[in-house]
Amino acid sequence: LLGKIFRATGSIEVPPKEDLPRGKKRTEVLIDSTKRLVDVHPKAVIVSFPEGGTTGKRNGGGPYDIDSFHTGSYVIAASLGLPILPVAQYFDPKDGFELRIFEPLRLKSNPTKDELEHSADQHCQEELRWLKERVSLNS
């Protein structure tokens, strides 16, 4: 159902394997879709959830036990020369949502797999540290 909503609104979605064009990989399809969006809307903000799912849902943890980040968003950003602006959100029961914006990153055009994984892991760890601070402050 969520995929139908994404397609109806013109959003970019990770296509199911059975919907991939013959001979194309998911990352290629996402790079193409992102490039088309940026060509039409050069100032678009593209939101990605690099952990690949709802936090805590798949790992059996709490709402701030995020999974390791996948590198797909990093590959797309590097391929298209787009910056990455990591953002974490926390819900404080008393004060509402809090956002933390981390240092932006612009990857080189052809990063190695190790460089991509390092960047993704670094962002994941920064976000986890911040989230754990917020949870402990509000406990």
GROMACS .gro file of C-alpha atoms in nm:
model
  139
    1LEU     CA    1   0.000   0.000   0.000
    2LEU     CA    2   0.280   0.243   0.087
    3GLY     CA    3   0.440   0.177  -0.254
    4LYS     CA    4   0.112   0.270  -0.426
    5ILE     CA    5   0.101   0.596  -0.231
    6PHE     CA    6   0.465   0.672  -0.322
    7ARG     CA    7   0.402   0.608  -0.692
    8ALA     CA    8   0.080   0.815  -0.691
    9THR     CA    9   0.261   1.114  -0.540
   10GLY     CA   10   0.565   1.090  -0.767
   11SER     CA   11   0.791   0.989  -0.479
   12ILE     CA   12   1.098   0.778  -0.533
   13GLU     CA   13   1.069   0.430  -0.389
   14VAL     CA   14   1.298   0.131  -0.369
   15PRO     CA   15   1.137  -0.092  -0.630
   16PRO     CA   16   1.054  -0.452  -0.546
   17LYS     CA   17   1.289  -0.693  -0.726
   18GLU     CA   18   1.005  -0.824  -0.945
   19ASP     CA   19   0.937  -0.469  -1.074
   20LEU     CA   20   1.294  -0.399  -1.186
   21PRO     CA   21   1.352  -0.343  -1.558
   22ARG     CA   22   1.537  -0.636  -1.712
   23GLY     CA   23   1.911  -0.619  -1.643
   24LYS     CA   24   1.885  -0.325  -1.399
   25LYS     CA   25   1.977  -0.324  -1.033
   26ARG     CA   26   1.783  -0.134  -0.767
   27THR     CA   27   2.059   0.122  -0.719
   28GLU     CA   28   2.067   0.198  -1.092
   29VAL     CA   29   1.691   0.253  -1.096
   30LEU     CA   30   1.715   0.478  -0.790
   31ILE     CA   31   2.002   0.680  -0.941
   32ASP     CA   32   1.798   0.729  -1.261
   33SER     CA   33   1.484   0.828  -1.065
   34THR     CA   34   1.677   1.067  -0.843
   35LYS     CA   35   1.851   1.227  -1.142
   36ARG     CA   36   1.515   1.285  -1.316
   37LEU     CA   37   1.375   1.444  -0.999
   38VAL     CA   38   1.677   1.671  -0.951
   39ASP     CA   39   1.672   1.770  -1.321
   40VAL     CA   40   1.310   1.887  -1.283
   41HIS     CA   41   1.345   2.021  -0.928
   42PRO     CA   42   1.710   2.121  -0.873
   43LYS     CA   43   1.643   2.240  -0.517
   44ALA     CA   44   1.453   1.928  -0.412
   45VAL     CA   45   1.523   1.777  -0.073
   46ILE     CA   46   1.545   1.400  -0.089
   47VAL     CA   47   1.477   1.215   0.234
   48SER     CA   48   1.623   0.871   0.280
   49PHE     CA   49   1.612   0.633   0.573
   50PRO     CA   50   1.945   0.452   0.541
   51GLU     CA   51   1.865   0.191   0.805
   52GLY     CA   52   1.616   0.054   0.554
   53GLY     CA   53   1.316   0.013   0.782
   54THR     CA   54   1.120   0.128   1.079
   55THR     CA   55   1.352   0.167   1.376
   56GLY     CA   56   1.312  -0.105   1.635
   57LYS     CA   57   1.058  -0.294   1.424
   58ARG     CA   58   1.294  -0.542   1.261
   59ASN     CA   59   1.568  -0.559   1.522
   60GLY     CA   60   1.332  -0.623   1.814
   61GLY     CA   61   1.464  -0.317   1.996
   62GLY     CA   62   1.315   0.004   2.117
   63PRO     CA   63   1.228   0.306   1.903
   64TYR     CA   64   1.585   0.442   1.912
   65ASP     CA   65   1.773   0.117   1.851
   66ILE     CA   66   1.849   0.190   1.486
   67ASP     CA   67   1.993  -0.074   1.256
   68SER     CA   68   2.318  -0.031   1.068
   69PHE     CA   69   2.292   0.203   0.772
   70HIS     CA   70   2.284   0.067   0.419
   71THR     CA   71   2.503   0.245   0.164
   72GLY     CA   72   2.251   0.291  -0.120
   73SER     CA   73   2.181   0.656  -0.035
   74TYR     CA   74   2.553   0.720  -0.024
   75VAL     CA   75   2.605   0.558  -0.366
   76ILE     CA   76   2.326   0.769  -0.516
   77ALA     CA   77   2.460   1.092  -0.362
   78ALA     CA   78   2.815   1.019  -0.480
   79SER     CA   79   2.698   0.925  -0.831
   80LEU     CA   80   2.501   1.248  -0.871
   81GLY     CA   81   2.734   1.479  -0.677
   82LEU     CA   82   2.468   1.550  -0.414
   83PRO     CA   83   2.550   1.639  -0.054
   84ILE     CA   84   2.433   1.427   0.237
   85LEU     CA   85   2.286   1.608   0.536
   86PRO     CA   86   2.237   1.356   0.817
   87VAL     CA   87   1.940   1.433   1.042
   88ALA     CA   88   1.808   1.244   1.344
   89GLN     CA   89   1.473   1.289   1.512
   90TYR     CA   90   1.371   1.224   1.868
   91PHE     CA   91   1.029   1.251   2.028
   92ASP     CA   92   1.033   1.409   2.373
   93PRO     CA   93   0.700   1.334   2.546
   94LYS     CA   94   0.706   1.677   2.715
   95ASP     CA   95   0.841   1.901   2.438
   96GLY     CA   96   0.757   1.716   2.114
   97PHE     CA   97   0.991   1.641   1.826
   98GLU     CA   98   1.356   1.739   1.834
   99LEU     CA   99   1.580   1.732   1.528
  100ARG     CA  100   1.957   1.714   1.524
  101ILE     CA  101   2.133   1.817   1.204
  102PHE     CA  102   2.483   1.678   1.168
  103GLU     CA  103   2.775   1.795   0.955
  104PRO     CA  104   2.702   1.772   0.581
  105LEU     CA  105   2.909   1.536   0.371
  106ARG     CA  106   2.995   1.543   0.003
  107LEU     CA  107   3.148   1.218  -0.114
  108LYS     CA  108   3.398   1.195  -0.397
  109SER     CA  109   3.251   1.075  -0.727
  110ASN     CA  110   3.375   0.715  -0.713
  111PRO     CA  111   3.411   0.615  -0.349
  112THR     CA  112   3.523   0.263  -0.266
  113LYS     CA  113   3.290   0.022  -0.090
  114ASP     CA  114   3.499   0.067   0.226
  115GLU     CA  115   3.465   0.448   0.207
  116LEU     CA  116   3.088   0.420   0.162
  117GLU     CA  117   3.056   0.178   0.453
  118HIS     CA  118   3.277   0.398   0.670
  119SER     CA  119   3.065   0.709   0.600
  120ALA     CA  120   2.741   0.521   0.663
  121ASP     CA  121   2.873   0.366   0.985
  122GLN     CA  122   3.009   0.700   1.107
  123HIS     CA  123   2.671   0.870   1.054
  124CYS     CA  124   2.490   0.580   1.220
  125GLN     CA  125   2.716   0.597   1.527
  126GLU     CA  126   2.680   0.978   1.555
  127GLU     CA  127   2.303   0.948   1.542
  128LEU     CA  128   2.299   0.664   1.795
  129ARG     CA  129   2.511   0.866   2.039
  130TRP     CA  130   2.278   1.164   2.012
  131LEU     CA  131   1.965   0.951   2.049
  132LYS     CA  132   2.106   0.775   2.355
  133GLU     CA  133   2.183   1.118   2.509
  134ARG     CA  134   1.825   1.229   2.448
  135VAL     CA  135   1.680   0.910   2.595
  136SER     CA  136   1.899   0.934   2.907
  137LEU     CA  137   1.814   1.304   2.958
  138ASN     CA  138   1.445   1.228   2.944
  139SER     CA  139   1.443   0.910   3.154
   0.00000   0.00000   0.00000
